[in-house]
Structures are given as C-alpha cells and as structure tokens.
Amino acid sequence: MCQHQPPCPPAGSAAREAARLVAYHPEQGWGLLCNGVVCFDDAGELLPDGTEPRPGGKAPVGAGGGRLP
C-alpha cells in the first residue's frame, strides 16, 4: 500500500502511527495514514480491518509521523 521510501510501518506494527498522513479532516476529527490506519483527534485509532489496537500499545511518533496536527 505505502509507496514511500523507506516504506512506512505497516498497520500491525507498534510504530504504525509513524506512517505519513494522506488525508486529514479536522472538521470531523480524523485523519488517514498511508498504512490504512484511521487516527482520531481524541487519540483513538482504527486499524484497516476495523479493529481497535489494544490500549497502551501506541508507539512514539518519529520525524514525519502521522499524528494529527
């Protein structure tokens, strides 16, 4: 799915939030990362298969990460 070089972390990775933001809808409070993860302004997430990652499983975001502005 990701065409970036180096590739962004996959949705199943603990570093999934480091993927690049490809769509952002601040009026609705969510953004889409290139790995298919939907990030919400309240720090919630949905994985591409519709499940939520388990609580506390988030990794810190590095440079160029996909956290919402």
Coordinates of N, CA and C in Angstrom, one line a residue:
M1 N 0.8 -1.2 0.0 CA 0.0 0.0 0.0 C 0.9 1.3 0.0
C2 N 1.9 1.3 0.9 CA 2.7 2.5 1.0 C 3.7 2.6 -0.1
Q3 N 3.8 3.7 -0.8 CA 4.8 3.9 -1.8 C 6.0 4.7 -1.4
H4 N 6.1 5.1 -0.1 CA 7.2 5.9 0.4 C 8.5 5.1 0.5
Q5 N 9.6 5.8 0.4 CA 10.9 5.2 0.6 C 11.7 5.9 1.7
P6 N 12.0 5.3 2.7 CA 11.7 3.9 3.1 C 10.2 3.8 3.4
P7 N 9.7 2.5 3.2 CA 8.3 2.3 3.5 C 7.9 2.7 4.9
C8 N 6.7 3.2 5.1 CA 6.1 3.5 6.4 C 5.8 2.2 7.1
P9 N 5.8 2.2 8.4 CA 5.4 1.0 9.2 C 4.0 0.5 8.8
P10 N 3.9 -0.8 8.8 CA 2.5 -1.4 8.5 C 1.6 -1.2 9.6
A11 N 0.3 -1.3 9.3 CA -0.8 -1.1 10.3 C -0.6 -2.0 11.5
G12 N -0.1 -3.2 11.4 CA 0.1 -4.1 12.5 C 1.3 -3.9 13.4
S13 N 2.1 -2.9 13.0 CA 3.4 -2.6 13.7 C 3.1 -1.7 14.9
A14 N 3.9 -1.9 15.9 CA 3.8 -1.0 17.1 C 4.1 0.5 16.7
A15 N 4.8 0.7 15.6 CA 5.1 2.0 15.2 C 4.2 2.5 14.1
R16 N 3.0 2.0 14.0 CA 2.1 2.3 12.9 C 1.8 3.8 12.8
E17 N 1.8 4.6 13.9 CA 1.5 6.0 13.9 C 2.6 6.8 13.2
A18 N 3.7 6.2 12.9 CA 4.8 6.9 12.2 C 4.6 7.0 10.7
A19 N 3.5 6.3 10.2 CA 3.2 6.4 8.8 C 2.7 7.8 8.4
R20 N 2.9 8.2 7.2 CA 2.5 9.5 6.7 C 1.0 9.7 6.6
L21 N 0.6 10.9 7.0 CA -0.8 11.3 6.9 C -1.1 11.6 5.4
V22 N -2.1 10.9 4.9 CA -2.5 11.1 3.5 C -3.8 11.9 3.3
A23 N -4.6 11.9 4.4 CA -5.9 12.7 4.3 C -6.2 13.1 5.7
Y24 N -6.7 14.4 5.9 CA -7.0 14.9 7.2 C -8.3 15.7 7.1
H25 N -9.2 15.4 8.0 CA -10.5 16.1 8.1 C -10.7 16.7 9.5
P26 N -10.1 17.9 9.7 CA -10.2 18.4 11.1 C -11.6 18.7 11.5
E27 N -12.5 19.0 10.5 CA -13.9 19.3 10.9 C -14.6 18.1 11.4
Q28 N -14.1 16.9 11.1 CA -14.7 15.7 11.5 C -13.8 15.0 12.6
G29 N -12.6 15.5 12.8 CA -11.7 15.0 13.8 C -11.0 13.7 13.5
W30 N -10.6 13.4 12.3 CA -9.9 12.2 11.9 C -9.0 12.4 10.7
G31 N -8.0 11.5 10.6 CA -7.1 11.5 9.5 C -6.7 10.1 9.1
L32 N -6.3 9.9 7.9 CA -6.0 8.6 7.4 C -4.5 8.5 7.1
L33 N -3.8 7.5 7.6 CA -2.4 7.3 7.4 C -2.2 6.4 6.1
C34 N -1.1 6.4 5.5 CA -0.8 5.7 4.3 C -0.9 4.2 4.5
N35 N -0.8 3.7 5.8 CA -0.9 2.3 6.0 C -2.3 1.8 6.3
G36 N -3.3 2.8 6.1 CA -4.7 2.4 6.3 C -5.3 2.6 7.7
V37 N -4.5 3.1 8.6 CA -4.9 3.4 10.0 C -5.6 4.7 10.0
V38 N -6.8 4.7 10.7 CA -7.5 6.0 10.9 C -7.2 6.5 12.3
C39 N -6.7 7.7 12.4 CA -6.3 8.3 13.7 C -7.4 9.4 14.0
F40 N -7.9 9.4 15.2 CA -8.8 10.4 15.7 C -8.2 11.4 16.5
D41 N -8.7 12.6 16.6 CA -8.2 13.7 17.4 C -8.1 13.4 18.9
D42 N -9.0 12.5 19.3 CA -9.0 12.1 20.7 C -8.0 11.0 21.0
A43 N -7.1 10.7 20.1 CA -6.0 9.7 20.2 C -6.5 8.3 20.0
G44 N -7.8 8.1 19.6 CA -8.3 6.8 19.2 C -7.8 6.4 17.8
E45 N -7.8 5.1 17.5 CA -7.4 4.6 16.2 C -8.3 3.5 15.8
L46 N -8.4 3.3 14.5 CA -9.0 2.1 13.9 C -8.0 1.5 12.9
L47 N -7.8 0.2 13.0 CA -6.9 -0.5 12.1 C -7.7 -0.7 10.8
P48 N -7.0 -1.0 9.7 CA -7.7 -1.2 8.4 C -8.8 -2.3 8.4
D49 N -8.7 -3.3 9.4 CA -9.7 -4.3 9.4 C -10.8 -4.0 10.3
G50 N -10.9 -2.7 10.8 CA -12.0 -2.2 11.6 C -11.8 -2.4 13.1
T51 N -10.7 -3.0 13.5 CA -10.5 -3.3 15.0 C -9.7 -2.1 15.6
E52 N -9.8 -2.0 16.9 CA -9.0 -1.0 17.7 C -7.8 -1.7 18.2
P53 N -6.6 -1.0 18.2 CA -5.5 -1.6 18.8 C -5.7 -1.6 20.3
R54 N -5.0 -2.5 21.0 CA -5.2 -2.6 22.4 C -4.7 -1.4 23.1
P55 N -5.3 -1.0 24.2 CA -4.9 0.2 24.9 C -3.4 0.2 25.4
G56 N -2.7 1.3 25.3 CA -1.3 1.4 25.7 C -0.4 0.8 24.7
G57 N -0.9 0.4 23.5 CA 0.0 -0.2 22.5 C 0.6 0.8 21.5
K58 N 0.4 2.1 21.8 CA 0.9 3.1 20.8 C 2.4 3.3 21.0
A59 N 3.1 3.5 19.9 CA 4.5 3.8 19.9 C 4.7 5.3 19.7
P60 N 5.8 5.9 20.2 CA 6.1 7.3 19.9 C 6.2 7.5 18.4
V61 N 5.8 8.7 18.0 CA 5.9 9.0 16.6 C 7.2 9.7 16.3
G62 N 7.9 9.3 15.3 CA 9.2 9.9 14.9 C 9.0 11.0 13.9
A63 N 10.1 11.5 13.4 CA 10.0 12.6 12.4 C 9.2 12.2 11.2
G64 N 8.3 13.1 10.8 CA 7.5 12.9 9.6 C 6.3 12.0 10.0
G65 N 6.0 11.8 11.2 CA 5.0 10.8 11.6 C 3.6 11.3 11.3
G66 N 2.6 10.4 11.4 CA 1.3 10.8 11.0 C 0.4 11.3 12.1
R67 N 0.8 11.7 13.2 CA -0.1 12.2 14.2 C -0.8 13.5 13.7
L68 N -2.0 13.6 14.0 CA -2.8 14.7 13.5 C -2.2 16.1 14.1
P69 N -2.3 17.1 13.2 CA -1.8 18.4 13.6 C -2.5 19.0 14.8

